[in-house]
PDB file of C-alpha atoms in Angstrom:
ATOM      1  CA  TRP A   1     -10.957  -7.667 -12.129  1.00  0.00           C
ATOM      2  CA  GLU A   2     -10.891  -6.434  -8.553  1.00  0.00           C
ATOM      3  CA  ASP A   3      -8.820  -8.479  -6.044  1.00  0.00           C
ATOM      4  CA  ILE A   4     -11.383 -10.017  -3.708  1.00  0.00           C
ATOM      5  CA  SER A   5      -8.733 -12.746  -2.001  1.00  0.00           C
ATOM      6  CA  GLY A   6      -8.840 -10.709   1.192  1.00  0.00           C
ATOM      7  CA  ALA A   7     -12.598 -10.615   1.821  1.00  0.00           C
ATOM      8  CA  ARG A   8     -13.676 -12.514   4.821  1.00  0.00           C
ATOM      9  CA  ASP A   9     -17.343 -11.431   4.851  1.00  0.00           C
ATOM     10  CA  PHE A  10     -20.025 -11.189   2.427  1.00  0.00           C
ATOM     11  CA  ASP A  11     -19.954  -7.297   2.988  1.00  0.00           C
ATOM     12  CA  ASP A  12     -16.435  -7.334   2.052  1.00  0.00           C
ATOM     13  CA  LEU A  13     -17.245  -8.052  -1.518  1.00  0.00           C
ATOM     14  CA  PRO A  14     -17.902  -5.479  -4.045  1.00  0.00           C
ATOM     15  CA  VAL A  15     -21.373  -4.483  -4.756  1.00  0.00           C
ATOM     16  CA  LYS A  16     -21.571  -6.097  -8.207  1.00  0.00           C
ATOM     17  CA  ALA A  17     -20.342  -9.453  -6.551  1.00  0.00           C
ATOM     18  CA  ARG A  18     -22.728  -9.344  -3.820  1.00  0.00           C
ATOM     19  CA  ASP A  19     -25.653  -8.497  -6.480  1.00  0.00           C
ATOM     20  CA  TYR A  20     -24.312 -11.547  -8.634  1.00  0.00           C
ATOM     21  CA  VAL A  21     -24.626 -14.122  -5.642  1.00  0.00           C
ATOM     22  CA  LEU A  22     -28.145 -12.611  -4.753  1.00  0.00           C
ATOM     23  CA  ARG A  23     -29.282 -13.043  -8.170  1.00  0.00           C
ATOM     24  CA  LEU A  24     -27.779 -16.786  -8.508  1.00  0.00           C
ATOM     25  CA  GLU A  25     -29.938 -17.525  -5.136  1.00  0.00           C
ATOM     26  CA  GLU A  26     -33.013 -15.985  -6.678  1.00  0.00           C
ATOM     27  CA  LEU A  27     -32.744 -18.010  -9.992  1.00  0.00           C
ATOM     28  CA  ALA A  28     -31.678 -21.113  -8.526  1.00  0.00           C
ATOM     29  CA  GLY A  29     -34.159 -20.861  -5.731  1.00  0.00           C
ATOM     30  CA  ALA A  30     -31.404 -21.993  -3.228  1.00  0.00           C
ATOM     31  CA  HIS A  31     -29.160 -20.288  -0.815  1.00  0.00           C
ATOM     32  CA  VAL A  32     -25.382 -19.868  -1.522  1.00  0.00           C
ATOM     33  CA  SER A  33     -23.839 -20.829   1.795  1.00  0.00           C
ATOM     34  CA  CYS A  34     -20.018 -20.621   0.953  1.00  0.00           C
ATOM     35  CA  ILE A  35     -18.100 -18.481  -1.509  1.00  0.00           C
ATOM     36  CA  GLY A  36     -14.636 -19.105  -2.501  1.00  0.00           C
ATOM     37  CA  VAL A  37     -12.394 -16.093  -2.942  1.00  0.00           C
ATOM     38  CA  GLY A  38      -9.009 -17.684  -3.324  1.00  0.00           C
ATOM     39  CA  PRO A  39      -7.189 -21.136  -3.431  1.00  0.00           C
ATOM     40  CA  GLY A  40      -6.504 -21.104   0.456  1.00  0.00           C
ATOM     41  CA  ARG A  41      -8.655 -22.681   3.157  1.00  0.00           C
ATOM     42  CA  ASP A  42      -8.852 -19.213   4.817  1.00  0.00           C
ATOM     43  CA  GLN A  43     -10.261 -17.664   1.707  1.00  0.00           C
ATOM     44  CA  THR A  44     -13.914 -18.846   1.952  1.00  0.00           C
ATOM     45  CA  ILE A  45     -16.770 -16.441   2.958  1.00  0.00           C
ATOM     46  CA  VAL A  46     -19.460 -18.717   4.925  1.00  0.00           C
ATOM     47  CA  ARG A  47     -22.650 -16.968   4.761  1.00  0.00           C
ATOM     48  CA  ARG A  48     -24.884 -19.940   6.295  1.00  0.00           C
ATOM     49  CA  ASP A  49     -23.599 -22.858   8.243  1.00  0.00           C
ATOM     50  CA  VAL A  50     -25.484 -25.581   6.634  1.00  0.00           C
ATOM     51  CA  LEU A  51     -24.201 -28.102   9.026  1.00  0.00           C
ATOM     52  CA  ALA A  52     -25.512 -26.338  12.188  1.00  0.00           C
ATOM     53  CA  SER A  53     -28.895 -25.669  10.785  1.00  0.00           C
ATOM     54  CA  ARG A  54     -29.562 -29.441  10.217  1.00  0.00           C
ATOM     55  CA  VAL A  55     -28.516 -30.419  13.945  1.00  0.00           C
TER      56      VAL A  55
END
């Protein structure tokens, strides 16, 4: 496994991890808005701010 705990942006993830997320979105027909890369609060990649889009 590659350590991704320092990733703070979607583009910081390894190519295979990004491809996996994109494939999940395709299969689910829904967007992945947050990706956890560790146990800390600051270890979350926010791809789409779902709260801001509903205002």
